[in-house]
mmCIF file of C-alpha atoms in Angstrom:
data_model
loop_
_atom_site.group_PDB
_atom_site.id
_atom_site.type_symbol
_atom_site.label_atom_id
_atom_site.label_comp_id
_atom_site.label_asym_id
_atom_site.label_seq_id
_atom_site.Cartn_x
_atom_site.Cartn_y
_atom_site.Cartn_z
ATOM 1 C CA MET A 1 0.000 0.000 0.000
ATOM 2 C CA LYS A 2 2.776 2.417 0.894
ATOM 3 C CA LYS A 3 4.566 1.660 -2.356
ATOM 4 C CA ARG A 4 1.421 2.456 -4.350
ATOM 5 C CA ILE A 5 0.976 5.792 -2.554
ATOM 6 C CA VAL A 6 4.600 6.606 -3.307
ATOM 7 C CA ARG A 7 4.090 5.775 -6.999
ATOM 8 C CA ILE A 8 0.932 7.921 -7.219
ATOM 9 C CA THR A 9 2.665 10.823 -5.475
ATOM 10 C CA ALA A 10 5.621 10.593 -7.831
ATOM 11 C CA ALA A 11 3.281 10.521 -10.830
ATOM 12 C CA LEU A 12 1.466 13.613 -9.579
ATOM 13 C CA CYS A 13 4.749 15.449 -9.162
ATOM 14 C CA ALA A 14 5.802 14.489 -12.676
ATOM 15 C CA ALA A 15 2.516 15.740 -14.064
ATOM 16 C CA ALA A 16 2.925 19.038 -12.230
ATOM 17 C CA LEU A 17 6.390 19.446 -13.701
ATOM 18 C CA LEU A 18 4.935 19.284 -17.213
ATOM 19 C CA ALA A 19 3.071 22.560 -16.672
ATOM 20 C CA GLY A 20 6.217 24.257 -15.379
ATOM 21 C CA CYS A 21 8.089 23.303 -18.520
ATOM 22 C CA GLY A 22 5.628 25.153 -20.759
ATOM 23 C CA SER A 23 7.331 28.506 -20.377
ATOM 24 C CA SER A 24 10.780 27.174 -21.209
ATOM 25 C CA ILE A 25 9.410 25.274 -24.209
ATOM 26 C CA GLY A 26 7.809 28.392 -25.595
ATOM 27 C CA SER A 27 10.979 30.465 -25.199
ATOM 28 C CA LYS A 28 13.295 27.933 -26.808
ATOM 29 C CA ASP A 29 11.072 27.143 -29.783
ATOM 30 C CA GLY A 30 11.808 30.368 -31.597
ATOM 31 C CA GLY A 31 12.292 28.529 -34.897
ATOM 32 C CA TYR A 32 8.600 27.683 -34.940
ATOM 33 C CA TYR A 33 7.981 30.749 -37.089
ATOM 34 C CA ALA A 34 9.598 31.338 -40.440
ATOM 35 C CA ALA A 35 10.307 35.073 -40.008
ATOM 36 C CA ALA A 36 12.096 36.774 -37.131
ATOM 37 C CA GLU A 37 9.966 38.565 -34.569
ATOM 38 C CA ALA A 38 9.571 42.265 -35.327
ATOM 39 C CA ALA A 39 9.509 44.929 -32.627
ATOM 40 C CA PRO A 40 6.364 47.016 -32.076
ATOM 41 C CA GLN A 41 6.374 49.998 -34.377
ATOM 42 C CA GLU A 42 4.340 53.095 -35.086
ATOM 43 C CA SER A 43 4.060 55.247 -38.168
ATOM 44 C CA TYR A 44 1.844 57.631 -40.072
ATOM 45 C CA ALA A 45 -0.070 56.409 -43.071
ATOM 46 C CA ASN A 46 0.193 58.086 -46.440
ATOM 47 C CA TYR A 47 -2.893 60.014 -47.433
ATOM 48 C CA ASP A 48 -3.835 62.637 -49.968
ATOM 49 C CA SER A 49 -6.016 65.315 -48.363
ATOM 50 C CA VAL A 50 -7.138 66.654 -51.741
ATOM 51 C CA ALA A 51 -8.203 63.348 -53.263
ATOM 52 C CA GLY A 52 -9.310 61.909 -49.935
ATOM 53 C CA GLY A 53 -7.522 58.601 -50.410
ATOM 54 C CA VAL A 54 -5.788 56.928 -47.470
ATOM 55 C CA ASP A 55 -3.221 54.163 -47.811
ATOM 56 C CA SER A 56 -1.816 52.121 -44.957
ATOM 57 C CA GLY A 57 1.889 52.332 -44.342
ATOM 58 C CA LEU A 58 2.133 49.200 -42.168
ATOM 59 C CA VAL A 59 -0.293 46.469 -43.159
ATOM 60 C CA PRO A 60 1.050 44.226 -45.950
ATOM 61 C CA GLU A 61 -1.032 42.944 -48.829
ATOM 62 C CA ASN A 62 -1.039 39.361 -47.483
ATOM 63 C CA ALA A 63 -2.165 40.345 -43.966
ATOM 64 C CA ALA A 64 -5.263 38.142 -44.156
ATOM 65 C CA GLU A 65 -3.236 35.015 -44.966
ATOM 66 C CA ALA A 66 -0.709 35.844 -42.232
ATOM 67 C CA ALA A 67 -3.468 36.133 -39.620
ATOM 68 C CA THR A 68 -4.613 32.536 -40.226
ATOM 69 C CA ASP A 69 -1.191 31.011 -40.893
ATOM 70 C CA GLU A 70 0.139 29.257 -37.792
ATOM 71 C CA THR A 71 3.757 29.790 -38.888
ATOM 72 C CA ALA A 72 3.396 33.525 -39.566
ATOM 73 C CA GLN A 73 4.025 36.481 -37.313
ATOM 74 C CA LYS A 74 1.196 37.409 -34.951
ATOM 75 C CA ILE A 75 0.833 41.182 -35.331
ATOM 76 C CA ILE A 76 -1.977 43.437 -34.106
ATOM 77 C CA TYR A 77 -2.626 46.463 -36.322
ATOM 78 C CA ASN A 78 -4.388 49.571 -34.979
ATOM 79 C CA ALA A 79 -5.172 52.955 -36.527
ATOM 80 C CA SER A 80 -6.522 56.308 -35.363
ATOM 81 C CA LEU A 81 -8.028 58.911 -37.717
ATOM 82 C CA SER A 82 -9.189 62.498 -37.254
ATOM 83 C CA MET A 83 -11.447 63.928 -39.945
ATOM 84 C CA GLU A 84 -13.950 66.714 -40.592
ATOM 85 C CA SER A 85 -16.853 67.360 -42.940
ATOM 86 C CA THR A 86 -19.192 70.146 -43.950
ATOM 87 C CA ASP A 87 -21.952 67.577 -44.601
ATOM 88 C CA PHE A 88 -22.008 65.633 -41.348
ATOM 89 C CA ASP A 89 -24.931 63.307 -42.135
ATOM 90 C CA THR A 90 -23.588 62.306 -45.542
ATOM 91 C CA THR A 91 -20.160 61.516 -44.099
ATOM 92 C CA ARG A 92 -21.677 59.416 -41.330
ATOM 93 C CA GLU A 93 -23.703 57.413 -43.869
ATOM 94 C CA ALA A 94 -20.560 56.883 -45.958
ATOM 95 C CA LEU A 95 -18.697 55.604 -42.901
ATOM 96 C CA MET A 96 -21.482 53.153 -42.036
ATOM 97 C CA THR A 97 -21.504 51.966 -45.644
ATOM 98 C CA ALA A 98 -17.738 51.391 -45.469
ATOM 99 C CA VAL A 99 -18.200 49.378 -42.264
ATOM 100 C CA GLU A 100 -20.794 47.094 -43.843
ATOM 101 C CA ALA A 101 -18.982 46.761 -47.176
ATOM 102 C CA ASN A 102 -15.742 45.590 -45.559
ATOM 103 C CA GLY A 103 -17.252 43.098 -43.125
ATOM 104 C CA ALA A 104 -16.392 45.270 -40.122
ATOM 105 C CA TRP A 105 -18.464 45.984 -37.019
ATOM 106 C CA LEU A 106 -18.846 48.865 -34.579
ATOM 107 C CA GLU A 107 -17.395 48.190 -31.153
ATOM 108 C CA SER A 108 -18.482 51.575 -29.730
ATOM 109 C CA THR A 109 -19.998 54.825 -30.976
ATOM 110 C CA SER A 110 -20.872 58.201 -29.455
ATOM 111 C CA LEU A 111 -22.414 61.407 -30.819
ATOM 112 C CA TYR A 112 -22.251 64.927 -29.359
ATOM 113 C CA GLY A 113 -23.690 68.328 -30.339
ATOM 114 C CA THR A 114 -26.840 69.295 -32.210
ATOM 115 C CA GLU A 115 -27.749 69.725 -35.852
ATOM 116 C CA LYS A 116 -29.176 73.178 -35.106
ATOM 117 C CA ASP A 117 -25.850 74.518 -33.806
ATOM 118 C CA HIS A 118 -23.781 72.711 -36.457
ATOM 119 C CA ASP A 119 -21.278 71.583 -33.835
ATOM 120 C CA ARG A 120 -21.726 67.805 -33.946
ATOM 121 C CA THR A 121 -18.873 65.380 -33.314
ATOM 122 C CA ALA A 122 -18.789 61.591 -33.445
ATOM 123 C CA ASP A 123 -16.398 58.950 -32.096
ATOM 124 C CA TYR A 124 -16.310 55.460 -33.597
ATOM 125 C CA THR A 125 -14.332 52.369 -32.686
ATOM 126 C CA VAL A 126 -14.465 49.925 -35.594
ATOM 127 C CA ARG A 127 -13.174 46.348 -35.705
ATOM 128 C CA VAL A 128 -12.065 45.604 -39.260
ATOM 129 C CA PRO A 129 -10.925 42.253 -40.709
ATOM 130 C CA VAL A 130 -7.219 42.585 -41.327
ATOM 131 C CA GLY A 131 -7.739 41.559 -44.949
ATOM 132 C CA SER A 132 -10.089 44.532 -45.493
ATOM 133 C CA TYR A 133 -8.013 46.980 -43.439
ATOM 134 C CA ARG A 134 -6.463 48.820 -46.397
ATOM 135 C CA ALA A 135 -9.744 48.993 -48.325
ATOM 136 C CA PHE A 136 -11.560 50.322 -45.259
ATOM 137 C CA LEU A 137 -9.016 53.123 -44.760
ATOM 138 C CA ALA A 138 -9.394 54.096 -48.420
ATOM 139 C CA ALA A 139 -13.187 54.232 -48.035
ATOM 140 C CA VAL A 140 -12.868 56.387 -44.908
ATOM 141 C CA GLY A 141 -10.601 58.776 -46.826
ATOM 142 C CA ASP A 142 -13.279 59.133 -49.520
ATOM 143 C CA ALA A 143 -16.009 59.806 -46.941
ATOM 144 C CA GLY A 144 -14.543 63.078 -45.613
ATOM 145 C CA SER A 145 -11.480 65.242 -45.192
ATOM 146 C CA VAL A 146 -8.826 63.344 -43.218
ATOM 147 C CA LEU A 147 -6.691 65.670 -41.117
ATOM 148 C CA ASN A 148 -4.305 63.071 -39.712
ATOM 149 C CA ILE A 149 -3.949 59.336 -39.280
ATOM 150 C CA SER A 150 -1.587 57.250 -37.185
ATOM 151 C CA GLU A 151 -1.003 53.489 -37.218
ATOM 152 C CA SER A 152 0.634 51.068 -34.821
ATOM 153 C CA ALA A 153 1.723 47.437 -35.109
ATOM 154 C CA GLU A 154 2.209 45.274 -32.018
ATOM 155 C CA ASN A 155 4.013 41.971 -32.454
ATOM 156 C CA ILE A 156 2.700 39.385 -29.965
ATOM 157 C CA THR A 157 4.429 36.353 -31.488
ATOM 158 C CA SER A 158 6.466 35.581 -28.358
ATOM 159 C CA SER A 159 3.420 35.763 -26.063
ATOM 160 C CA TYR A 160 1.414 33.657 -28.503
ATOM 161 C CA ILE A 161 4.054 30.914 -28.547
ATOM 162 C CA ASP A 162 4.255 30.955 -24.754
ATOM 163 C CA VAL A 163 0.497 30.482 -24.361
ATOM 164 C CA GLN A 164 0.498 27.657 -26.916
ATOM 165 C CA ALA A 165 3.309 25.872 -25.063
ATOM 166 C CA ARG A 166 1.525 26.207 -21.733
ATOM 167 C CA LEU A 167 -1.642 24.776 -23.266
ATOM 168 C CA SER A 168 0.256 21.773 -24.639
ATOM 169 C CA ALA A 169 1.869 21.123 -21.257
ATOM 170 C CA LEU A 170 -1.441 21.411 -19.422
ATOM 171 C CA GLU A 171 -3.157 19.050 -21.860
ATOM 172 C CA ALA A 172 -0.421 16.468 -21.287
ATOM 173 C CA GLN A 173 -0.804 16.924 -17.527
ATOM 174 C CA ARG A 174 -4.567 16.458 -17.820
ATOM 175 C CA ASP A 175 -4.152 13.229 -19.783
ATOM 176 C CA ARG A 176 -1.694 11.910 -17.185
ATOM 177 C CA LEU A 177 -4.042 12.739 -14.315
ATOM 178 C CA ASN A 178 -6.952 11.018 -16.077
ATOM 179 C CA ALA A 179 -4.825 7.903 -16.419
ATOM 180 C CA LEU A 180 -3.962 8.043 -12.711
ATOM 181 C CA ALA A 181 -7.626 8.479 -11.824
ATOM 182 C CA ASP A 182 -8.427 5.227 -13.624
ATOM 183 C CA GLN A 183 -5.756 3.454 -11.570
ATOM 184 C CA ALA A 184 -6.696 4.938 -8.194
ATOM 185 C CA GLU A 185 -7.814 2.306 -5.649
ATOM 186 C CA THR A 186 -8.677 4.480 -2.648
ATOM 187 C CA THR A 187 -11.088 7.365 -2.272
ATOM 188 C CA ALA A 188 -8.352 9.612 -0.867
ATOM 189 C CA ASP A 189 -6.179 9.111 -3.934
ATOM 190 C CA LEU A 190 -9.114 9.745 -6.246
ATOM 191 C CA LEU A 191 -10.053 12.954 -4.437
ATOM 192 C CA GLU A 192 -6.474 14.232 -4.647
ATOM 193 C CA ILE A 193 -6.301 13.487 -8.387
ATOM 194 C CA GLU A 194 -9.673 15.155 -9.010
ATOM 195 C CA SER A 195 -8.524 18.248 -7.129
ATOM 196 C CA GLN A 196 -5.478 18.555 -9.353
ATOM 197 C CA LEU A 197 -7.620 17.866 -12.436
ATOM 198 C CA SER A 198 -9.917 20.743 -11.469
ATOM 199 C CA ASP A 199 -6.965 23.109 -11.141
ATOM 200 C CA VAL A 200 -5.510 21.985 -14.472
ATOM 201 C CA GLN A 201 -8.880 22.393 -16.192
ATOM 202 C CA TYR A 202 -9.209 25.948 -14.846
ATOM 203 C CA GLN A 203 -5.769 26.865 -16.199
ATOM 204 C CA LEU A 204 -6.603 25.266 -19.553
ATOM 205 C CA GLU A 205 -9.753 27.378 -19.902
ATOM 206 C CA ASN A 206 -7.867 30.541 -18.906
ATOM 207 C CA TYR A 207 -5.090 30.040 -21.468
ATOM 208 C CA THR A 208 -7.631 29.035 -24.119
ATOM 209 C CA ARG A 209 -9.458 32.348 -23.622
ATOM 210 C CA GLN A 210 -6.153 34.212 -23.910
ATOM 211 C CA LEU A 211 -5.318 32.433 -27.154
ATOM 212 C CA ARG A 212 -8.740 33.178 -28.628
ATOM 213 C CA SER A 213 -8.441 36.841 -27.641
ATOM 214 C CA MET A 214 -5.036 37.065 -29.338
ATOM 215 C CA ASP A 215 -6.403 35.422 -32.478
ATOM 216 C CA GLN A 216 -9.299 37.900 -32.599
ATOM 217 C CA GLN A 217 -7.002 40.911 -32.126
ATOM 218 C CA VAL A 218 -4.729 39.662 -34.897
ATOM 219 C CA SER A 219 -7.604 38.867 -37.246
ATOM 220 C CA TYR A 220 -9.534 42.111 -36.579
ATOM 221 C CA SER A 221 -7.756 45.454 -36.522
ATOM 222 C CA THR A 222 -9.047 48.329 -34.371
ATOM 223 C CA VAL A 223 -9.691 51.678 -36.082
ATOM 224 C CA ASP A 224 -10.660 54.734 -34.011
ATOM 225 C CA ILE A 225 -12.365 57.521 -35.984
ATOM 226 C CA TYR A 226 -13.061 61.064 -34.768
ATOM 227 C CA LEU A 227 -15.431 63.072 -36.999
ATOM 228 C CA ARG A 228 -16.150 66.795 -36.549
ATOM 229 C CA GLU A 229 -18.728 68.984 -38.273
ATOM 230 C CA VAL A 230 -17.316 72.285 -39.584
ATOM 231 C CA ALA A 231 -18.543 75.217 -41.660
ATOM 232 C CA THR A 232 -15.379 75.239 -43.805
ATOM 233 C CA LEU A 233 -12.746 72.548 -44.153
ATOM 234 C CA THR A 234 -9.333 73.095 -42.624
ATOM 235 C CA PRO A 235 -6.924 73.925 -45.464
ATOM 236 C CA THR A 236 -3.986 71.568 -45.903
ATOM 237 C CA GLY A 237 -0.777 72.033 -47.819
ATOM 238 C CA VAL A 238 -0.998 75.869 -47.851
ATOM 239 C CA THR A 239 1.786 78.449 -47.616
ATOM 240 C CA PHE A 240 2.577 80.586 -44.591
ATOM 241 C CA GLY A 241 1.006 83.670 -46.212
ATOM 242 C CA GLU A 242 -2.198 81.773 -46.890
ATOM 243 C CA ARG A 243 -2.291 80.601 -43.305
ATOM 244 C CA ILE A 244 -1.880 84.215 -42.107
ATOM 245 C CA ALA A 245 -4.736 85.304 -44.386
ATOM 246 C CA ASP A 246 -6.923 82.482 -43.127
ATOM 247 C CA ALA A 247 -6.132 83.399 -39.520
ATOM 248 C CA PHE A 248 -7.005 87.069 -40.204
ATOM 249 C CA GLY A 249 -10.276 86.087 -41.838
ATOM 250 C CA GLY A 250 -11.072 83.719 -38.997
ATOM 251 C CA GLY A 251 -10.365 86.455 -36.433
ATOM 252 C CA TRP A 252 -12.682 88.885 -38.231
ATOM 253 C CA ASP A 253 -15.412 86.242 -38.430
ATOM 254 C CA ALA A 254 -15.035 85.587 -34.727
ATOM 255 C CA PHE A 255 -15.293 89.344 -33.963
ATOM 256 C CA VAL A 256 -18.439 89.678 -36.086
ATOM 257 C CA GLY A 257 -19.898 86.615 -34.411
ATOM 258 C CA PHE A 258 -19.167 88.143 -30.987
ATOM 259 C CA LEU A 259 -20.960 91.385 -31.909
ATOM 260 C CA GLN A 260 -23.929 89.470 -33.237
ATOM 261 C CA GLY A 261 -24.104 87.416 -30.064
ATOM 262 C CA LEU A 262 -23.901 90.591 -27.957
ATOM 263 C CA VAL A 263 -26.781 92.224 -29.865
ATOM 264 C CA ILE A 264 -28.886 89.094 -29.541
ATOM 265 C CA ALA A 265 -28.162 88.952 -25.801
ATOM 266 C CA LEU A 266 -29.225 92.594 -25.396
ATOM 267 C CA VAL A 267 -32.449 91.885 -27.277
ATOM 268 C CA TYR A 268 -33.159 88.940 -24.994
ATOM 269 C CA LEU A 269 -32.493 91.083 -21.892
ATOM 270 C CA TRP A 270 -34.475 94.203 -22.915
ATOM 271 C CA PRO A 271 -37.042 93.866 -20.067
ATOM 272 C CA VAL A 272 -34.269 93.685 -17.483
ATOM 273 C CA LEU A 273 -32.454 96.658 -19.018
ATOM 274 C CA LEU A 274 -35.680 98.691 -19.108
ATOM 275 C CA ILE A 275 -36.406 98.006 -15.448
ATOM 276 C CA ALA A 276 -32.814 98.830 -14.486
ATOM 277 C CA ALA A 277 -33.000 102.166 -16.368
ATOM 278 C CA ALA A 278 -36.275 103.055 -14.593
ATOM 279 C CA VAL A 279 -34.792 102.279 -11.185
ATOM 280 C CA VAL A 280 -31.759 104.456 -11.903
ATOM 281 C CA PHE A 281 -33.970 107.354 -13.083
ATOM 282 C CA ILE A 282 -36.124 107.221 -9.915
ATOM 283 C CA LEU A 283 -33.100 107.080 -7.625
ATOM 284 C CA ARG A 284 -31.584 110.142 -9.290
ATOM 285 C CA LYS A 285 -34.868 112.076 -8.852
ATOM 286 C CA VAL A 286 -35.084 111.122 -5.180
ATOM 287 C CA TRP A 287 -31.463 112.097 -4.605
ATOM 288 C CA LYS A 288 -31.954 115.565 -6.117
ATOM 289 C CA LYS A 289 -35.019 116.326 -3.903
ATOM 290 C CA ARG A 290 -33.177 115.652 -0.662
ATOM 291 C CA PRO A 291 -32.426 118.917 1.334
ATOM 292 C CA LYS A 292 -28.847 119.921 1.396
ATOM 293 C CA LYS A 293 -27.079 120.254 4.752
ATOM 294 C CA GLU A 294 -26.196 123.863 5.802
ATOM 295 C CA LYS A 295 -22.520 124.462 6.189
ATOM 296 C CA LEU A 296 -21.515 125.580 9.730
ATOM 297 C CA PRO A 297 -19.089 128.541 10.081
ATOM 298 C CA LYS A 298 -15.581 127.583 10.839
ATOM 299 C CA PRO A 299 -14.407 128.421 14.429
ATOM 300 C CA ALA A 300 -11.956 131.367 14.819
ATOM 301 C CA GLN A 301 -8.423 130.298 15.141
ATOM 302 C CA THR A 302 -6.394 131.603 18.096
ATOM 303 C CA PRO A 303 -2.842 132.756 17.407
ATOM 304 C CA PRO A 304 -0.287 130.221 18.374
ATOM 305 C CA PRO A 305 1.745 130.939 21.523
ATOM 306 C CA ALA A 306 5.162 132.456 21.166
ATOM 307 C CA GLU A 307 8.022 130.113 21.026
ATOM 308 C CA TYR A 308 9.996 131.945 23.720
ATOM 309 C CA PRO A 309 8.576 133.749 26.846
ATOM 310 C CA VAL A 310 8.873 137.591 26.868
ATOM 311 C CA LYS A 311 10.994 138.903 29.730
ATOM 312 C CA PRO A 312 10.076 142.117 31.624
ATOM 313 C CA GLY A 313 11.586 145.110 29.878
ATOM 314 C CA ASP A 314 11.738 143.384 26.531
ATOM 315 C CA GLU A 315 8.226 144.368 25.544
ATOM 316 C CA PRO A 316 8.114 146.040 22.157
ATOM 317 C CA LYS A 317 7.934 149.804 22.417
ATOM 318 C CA PRO A 318 5.080 151.501 20.657
ATOM 319 C CA LYS A 319 5.963 153.522 17.644
ATOM 320 C CA TYR A 320 4.756 157.094 17.397
#
């Protein structure tokens, strides 16, 4: 009996060691992928503000095949765009059409401002299949005026390999524990094996979720879009003199807008101003009717005393 307990304990220890080897397996198996792992990078995409076209500067043409190829690099592509439009509703419809046409989906959306004030803004987070990433950016560029765009590429190949190795080790440990459970003769041994099986199963589910999340991030790129409604588009590619002229014109427009707002505010407040003027007029009338205080005569001033006392015999003699 003691020998059997020793054998079961040794088998459990060996199964536990399999999970600990997963990390070292993943780090040493760097030749599993054909290409060397690239460092995370960030760049700006090429776009033509006049034509509206946007072209990715990071995503390769075969990105869709690389996302499903087990021997390819695991890279997550993200992009962020800022754009404006004078026709807000039309641009929004064009963006939604681009989402549907490229098999993408909206992860989040928000809208601010009102149509009456012409100050609406919208924020979109779009998940785009990596194979349609370049086409989607081009469609976004055609929908409105793109002010700037930035892209980033995160290489998660090393983390992906590590999770795969841990999963393989845990699966081997699970198979070993199942075999031990079939050989267990006592209830205590069976309970101990089932406890370890439960822990291994929990770790397997956790790493499986991580692997699925990585696959989804690699297969679907994230594109953040900020759209702003404007009266006139921001000029791009202009000279310094043109920028000065635009700034002068914008300052004059702002001054005229301020005066218009002031006049409108005065029109809105005319009852208050009328009442205030009446109150001031009445107070001035009341103040004028008040009797004035009579001025009292000033008291006579006595001559100051002499600085030095006059001795007898030193009195001034009268002049005749």
